[in-house]
PDB file of C-alpha atoms in Angstrom:
ATOM      1  CA  MET A 279     -29.680   2.785  94.149  1.00  0.00           C
ATOM      2  CA  ALA A 280     -30.071   6.563  94.555  1.00  0.00           C
ATOM      3  CA  GLU A 281     -26.642   7.761  93.453  1.00  0.00           C
ATOM      4  CA  LEU A 282     -26.968   5.738  90.223  1.00  0.00           C
ATOM      5  CA  HIS A 283     -29.932   7.707  88.898  1.00  0.00           C
ATOM      6  CA  PRO A 284     -27.964   9.486  86.463  1.00  0.00           C
ATOM      7  CA  GLN A 285     -26.569   6.488  84.591  1.00  0.00           C
ATOM      8  CA  ILE A 286     -29.717   4.353  84.828  1.00  0.00           C
ATOM      9  CA  VAL A 287     -31.831   6.852  83.151  1.00  0.00           C
ATOM     10  CA  HIS A 288     -29.374   7.713  80.523  1.00  0.00           C
ATOM     11  CA  VAL A 289     -29.219   4.089  79.646  1.00  0.00           C
ATOM     12  CA  THR A 290     -33.183   4.040  79.585  1.00  0.00           C
ATOM     13  CA  ILE A 291     -33.113   7.128  77.400  1.00  0.00           C
ATOM     14  CA  VAL A 292     -30.515   5.783  74.897  1.00  0.00           C
ATOM     15  CA  LEU A 293     -32.347   2.388  74.650  1.00  0.00           C
ATOM     16  CA  ALA A 294     -35.694   3.999  74.121  1.00  0.00           C
ATOM     17  CA  LEU A 295     -34.422   7.004  71.344  1.00  0.00           C
ATOM     18  CA  VAL A 296     -32.265   4.486  69.321  1.00  0.00           C
ATOM     19  CA  GLY A 297     -34.968   1.568  69.690  1.00  0.00           C
ATOM     20  CA  VAL A 298     -37.615   4.121  68.435  1.00  0.00           C
ATOM     21  CA  ALA A 299     -35.306   4.790  65.572  1.00  0.00           C
ATOM     22  CA  PHE A 300     -34.842   1.300  64.322  1.00  0.00           C
ATOM     23  CA  ARG A 301     -38.281   0.573  64.620  1.00  0.00           C
ATOM     24  CA  VAL A 302     -38.994   3.611  62.170  1.00  0.00           C
ATOM     25  CA  LEU A 303     -36.194   2.279  59.986  1.00  0.00           C
ATOM     26  CA  SER A 304     -37.635  -1.065  59.773  1.00  0.00           C
ATOM     27  CA  LEU A 305     -40.710   0.514  58.811  1.00  0.00           C
ATOM     28  CA  VAL A 306     -38.990   2.546  55.888  1.00  0.00           C
ATOM     29  CA  ALA A 307     -36.284   0.469  54.649  1.00  0.00           C
ATOM     30  CA  ARG A 308     -35.716  -2.946  54.032  1.00  0.00           C
ATOM     31  CA  GLY A 309     -33.314  -4.608  56.642  1.00  0.00           C
ATOM     32  CA  SER A 310     -33.549  -7.981  58.490  1.00  0.00           C
ATOM     33  CA  PHE A 311     -31.955  -6.135  61.526  1.00  0.00           C
ATOM     34  CA  ALA A 312     -33.860  -3.327  62.312  1.00  0.00           C
ATOM     35  CA  GLY A 313     -37.037  -5.084  63.498  1.00  0.00           C
ATOM     36  CA  PRO A 314     -35.575  -7.420  66.173  1.00  0.00           C
ATOM     37  CA  ALA A 315     -33.204  -4.866  66.995  1.00  0.00           C
ATOM     38  CA  ALA A 316     -35.930  -2.269  67.682  1.00  0.00           C
ATOM     39  CA  ALA A 317     -37.942  -4.755  69.959  1.00  0.00           C
ATOM     40  CA  VAL A 318     -34.731  -5.643  71.608  1.00  0.00           C
ATOM     41  CA  LEU A 319     -34.091  -1.980  72.369  1.00  0.00           C
ATOM     42  CA  ILE A 320     -37.539  -0.874  73.029  1.00  0.00           C
ATOM     43  CA  LEU A 321     -38.324  -3.780  75.626  1.00  0.00           C
ATOM     44  CA  GLY A 322     -34.988  -3.114  77.292  1.00  0.00           C
ATOM     45  CA  ALA A 323     -36.096   0.718  77.810  1.00  0.00           C
ATOM     46  CA  ALA A 324     -39.358  -0.497  79.187  1.00  0.00           C
ATOM     47  CA  VAL A 325     -37.909  -2.597  81.688  1.00  0.00           C
ATOM     48  CA  SER A 326     -34.996  -0.151  82.697  1.00  0.00           C
ATOM     49  CA  SER A 327     -37.580   2.416  83.252  1.00  0.00           C
ATOM     50  CA  ILE A 328     -38.693   0.763  86.445  1.00  0.00           C
ATOM     51  CA  PRO A 329     -35.211   0.998  88.193  1.00  0.00           C
ATOM     52  CA  SER A 330     -34.776   4.425  86.659  1.00  0.00           C
ATOM     53  CA  VAL A 331     -38.146   5.502  88.425  1.00  0.00           C
ATOM     54  CA  GLN A 332     -37.229   3.877  91.766  1.00  0.00           C
ATOM     55  CA  SER A 333     -33.629   5.460  91.776  1.00  0.00           C
ATOM     56  CA  GLY A 334     -34.976   8.880  91.185  1.00  0.00           C
ATOM     57  CA  VAL A 335     -37.704   8.516  93.850  1.00  0.00           C
ATOM     58  CA  ASP A 336     -34.701   7.392  96.284  1.00  0.00           C
ATOM     59  CA  ALA A 337     -32.682   9.986  95.203  1.00  0.00           C
ATOM     60  CA  HIS A 338     -35.208  12.976  95.752  1.00  0.00           C
ATOM     61  CA  GLY A 339     -35.067  13.348  99.062  1.00  0.00           C
ATOM     62  CA  PRO A 340     -31.452  15.013  99.539  1.00  0.00           C
ATOM     63  CA  VAL A 341     -32.115  17.135  96.187  1.00  0.00           C
ATOM     64  CA  GLU A 342     -35.397  18.385  97.373  1.00  0.00           C
ATOM     65  CA  ARG A 343     -33.476  20.057 100.723  1.00  0.00           C
ATOM     66  CA  VAL A 344     -31.748  22.164  98.427  1.00  0.00           C
ATOM     67  CA  PRO A 345     -33.521  25.789  98.617  1.00  0.00           C
ATOM     68  CA  GLY A 346     -35.590  26.514  96.071  1.00  0.00           C
ATOM     69  CA  ALA A 347     -35.367  23.229  93.992  1.00  0.00           C
ATOM     70  CA  ARG A 348     -38.353  21.452  95.307  1.00  0.00           C
ATOM     71  CA  PRO A 349     -41.040  22.395  92.754  1.00  0.00           C
ATOM     72  CA  ALA A 350     -38.557  21.553  89.870  1.00  0.00           C
ATOM     73  CA  VAL A 351     -37.664  17.889  91.621  1.00  0.00           C
ATOM     74  CA  VAL A 352     -41.372  17.194  91.965  1.00  0.00           C
ATOM     75  CA  GLU A 353     -41.794  18.109  88.201  1.00  0.00           C
ATOM     76  CA  HIS A 354     -38.871  16.184  86.822  1.00  0.00           C
ATOM     77  CA  GLU A 355     -40.340  12.962  88.913  1.00  0.00           C
ATOM     78  CA  GLU A 356     -43.563  13.371  87.318  1.00  0.00           C
ATOM     79  CA  TRP A 357     -41.984  13.469  84.009  1.00  0.00           C
ATOM     80  CA  GLY A 358     -40.118  10.239  84.886  1.00  0.00           C
ATOM     81  CA  GLU A 359     -43.129   8.554  85.835  1.00  0.00           C
ATOM     82  CA  ARG A 360     -44.974   9.553  82.901  1.00  0.00           C
ATOM     83  CA  ALA A 361     -41.721   8.327  80.469  1.00  0.00           C
ATOM     84  CA  ARG A 362     -42.119   5.260  82.425  1.00  0.00           C
ATOM     85  CA  ASN A 363     -45.725   4.824  81.600  1.00  0.00           C
ATOM     86  CA  VAL A 364     -45.137   5.568  78.018  1.00  0.00           C
ATOM     87  CA  LEU A 365     -42.263   2.830  77.865  1.00  0.00           C
ATOM     88  CA  LEU A 366     -44.197   0.461  79.364  1.00  0.00           C
ATOM     89  CA  VAL A 367     -47.341   0.853  76.821  1.00  0.00           C
ATOM     90  CA  LEU A 368     -44.592   0.748  74.084  1.00  0.00           C
ATOM     91  CA  GLY A 369     -42.993  -2.592  75.226  1.00  0.00           C
ATOM     92  CA  ALA A 370     -46.508  -4.025  75.739  1.00  0.00           C
ATOM     93  CA  ILE A 371     -47.010  -2.895  71.956  1.00  0.00           C
ATOM     94  CA  GLU A 372     -43.849  -4.351  71.142  1.00  0.00           C
ATOM     95  CA  LEU A 373     -44.726  -7.545  72.929  1.00  0.00           C
ATOM     96  CA  LEU A 374     -47.838  -7.467  70.847  1.00  0.00           C
ATOM     97  CA  GLY A 375     -45.843  -7.272  67.846  1.00  0.00           C
ATOM     98  CA  LEU A 376     -43.823 -10.266  68.604  1.00  0.00           C
ATOM     99  CA  ALA A 377     -46.779 -12.293  69.263  1.00  0.00           C
ATOM    100  CA  LEU A 378     -48.284 -11.269  65.899  1.00  0.00           C
ATOM    101  CA  ARG A 379     -44.858 -11.575  63.910  1.00  0.00           C
ATOM    102  CA  SER A 380     -46.802 -14.185  61.759  1.00  0.00           C
ATOM    103  CA  SER A 381     -49.499 -11.872  61.040  1.00  0.00           C
ATOM    104  CA  PRO A 382     -50.346  -9.567  58.194  1.00  0.00           C
ATOM    105  CA  LYS A 383     -51.537  -7.288  61.167  1.00  0.00           C
ATOM    106  CA  VAL A 384     -47.829  -6.927  62.296  1.00  0.00           C
ATOM    107  CA  ARG A 385     -46.851  -4.017  60.329  1.00  0.00           C
ATOM    108  CA  MET A 386     -49.787  -2.117  61.812  1.00  0.00           C
ATOM    109  CA  VAL A 387     -48.495  -2.819  65.286  1.00  0.00           C
ATOM    110  CA  HIS A 388     -45.019  -1.675  64.458  1.00  0.00           C
ATOM    111  CA  ALA A 389     -46.380   1.422  62.874  1.00  0.00           C
ATOM    112  CA  VAL A 390     -48.183   2.266  65.894  1.00  0.00           C
ATOM    113  CA  SER A 391     -45.488   1.363  67.812  1.00  0.00           C
ATOM    114  CA  ALA A 392     -43.204   4.027  65.666  1.00  0.00           C
ATOM    115  CA  VAL A 393     -45.978   6.419  66.423  1.00  0.00           C
ATOM    116  CA  VAL A 394     -46.103   6.022  69.831  1.00  0.00           C
ATOM    117  CA  GLY A 395     -42.443   6.113  70.247  1.00  0.00           C
ATOM    118  CA  LEU A 396     -41.952   9.276  68.340  1.00  0.00           C
ATOM    119  CA  VAL A 397     -44.791  11.050  70.156  1.00  0.00           C
ATOM    120  CA  ALA A 398     -43.000   9.769  73.677  1.00  0.00           C
ATOM    121  CA  ALA A 399     -39.597  10.676  72.216  1.00  0.00           C
TER     122      ALA A 399
END
């Protein structure tokens, strides 16, 4: 899976950024598509973050052998793990929003999701 790391990671990044943009849009504009689209995209990013990190772990061995590259590769790996953790938290917030979709508190949950997503971005 190491050879697919760039493709997997870029899909995760796009899902996350577009999902957060839709979440913000769902809070500031009245569009029935933005909220559900945000939930699907953010949950997709959370799920795809797991193989993103795993493919990076699989790829780091050969890359670290390049002279002088080890510190950058280690830092890159740490940031990838942090991003995965934030996306999993963001996915959990979105699941909470889905569970509370009939509650008046859902807007607050979506606002928290937007803020966490913007900070993560």
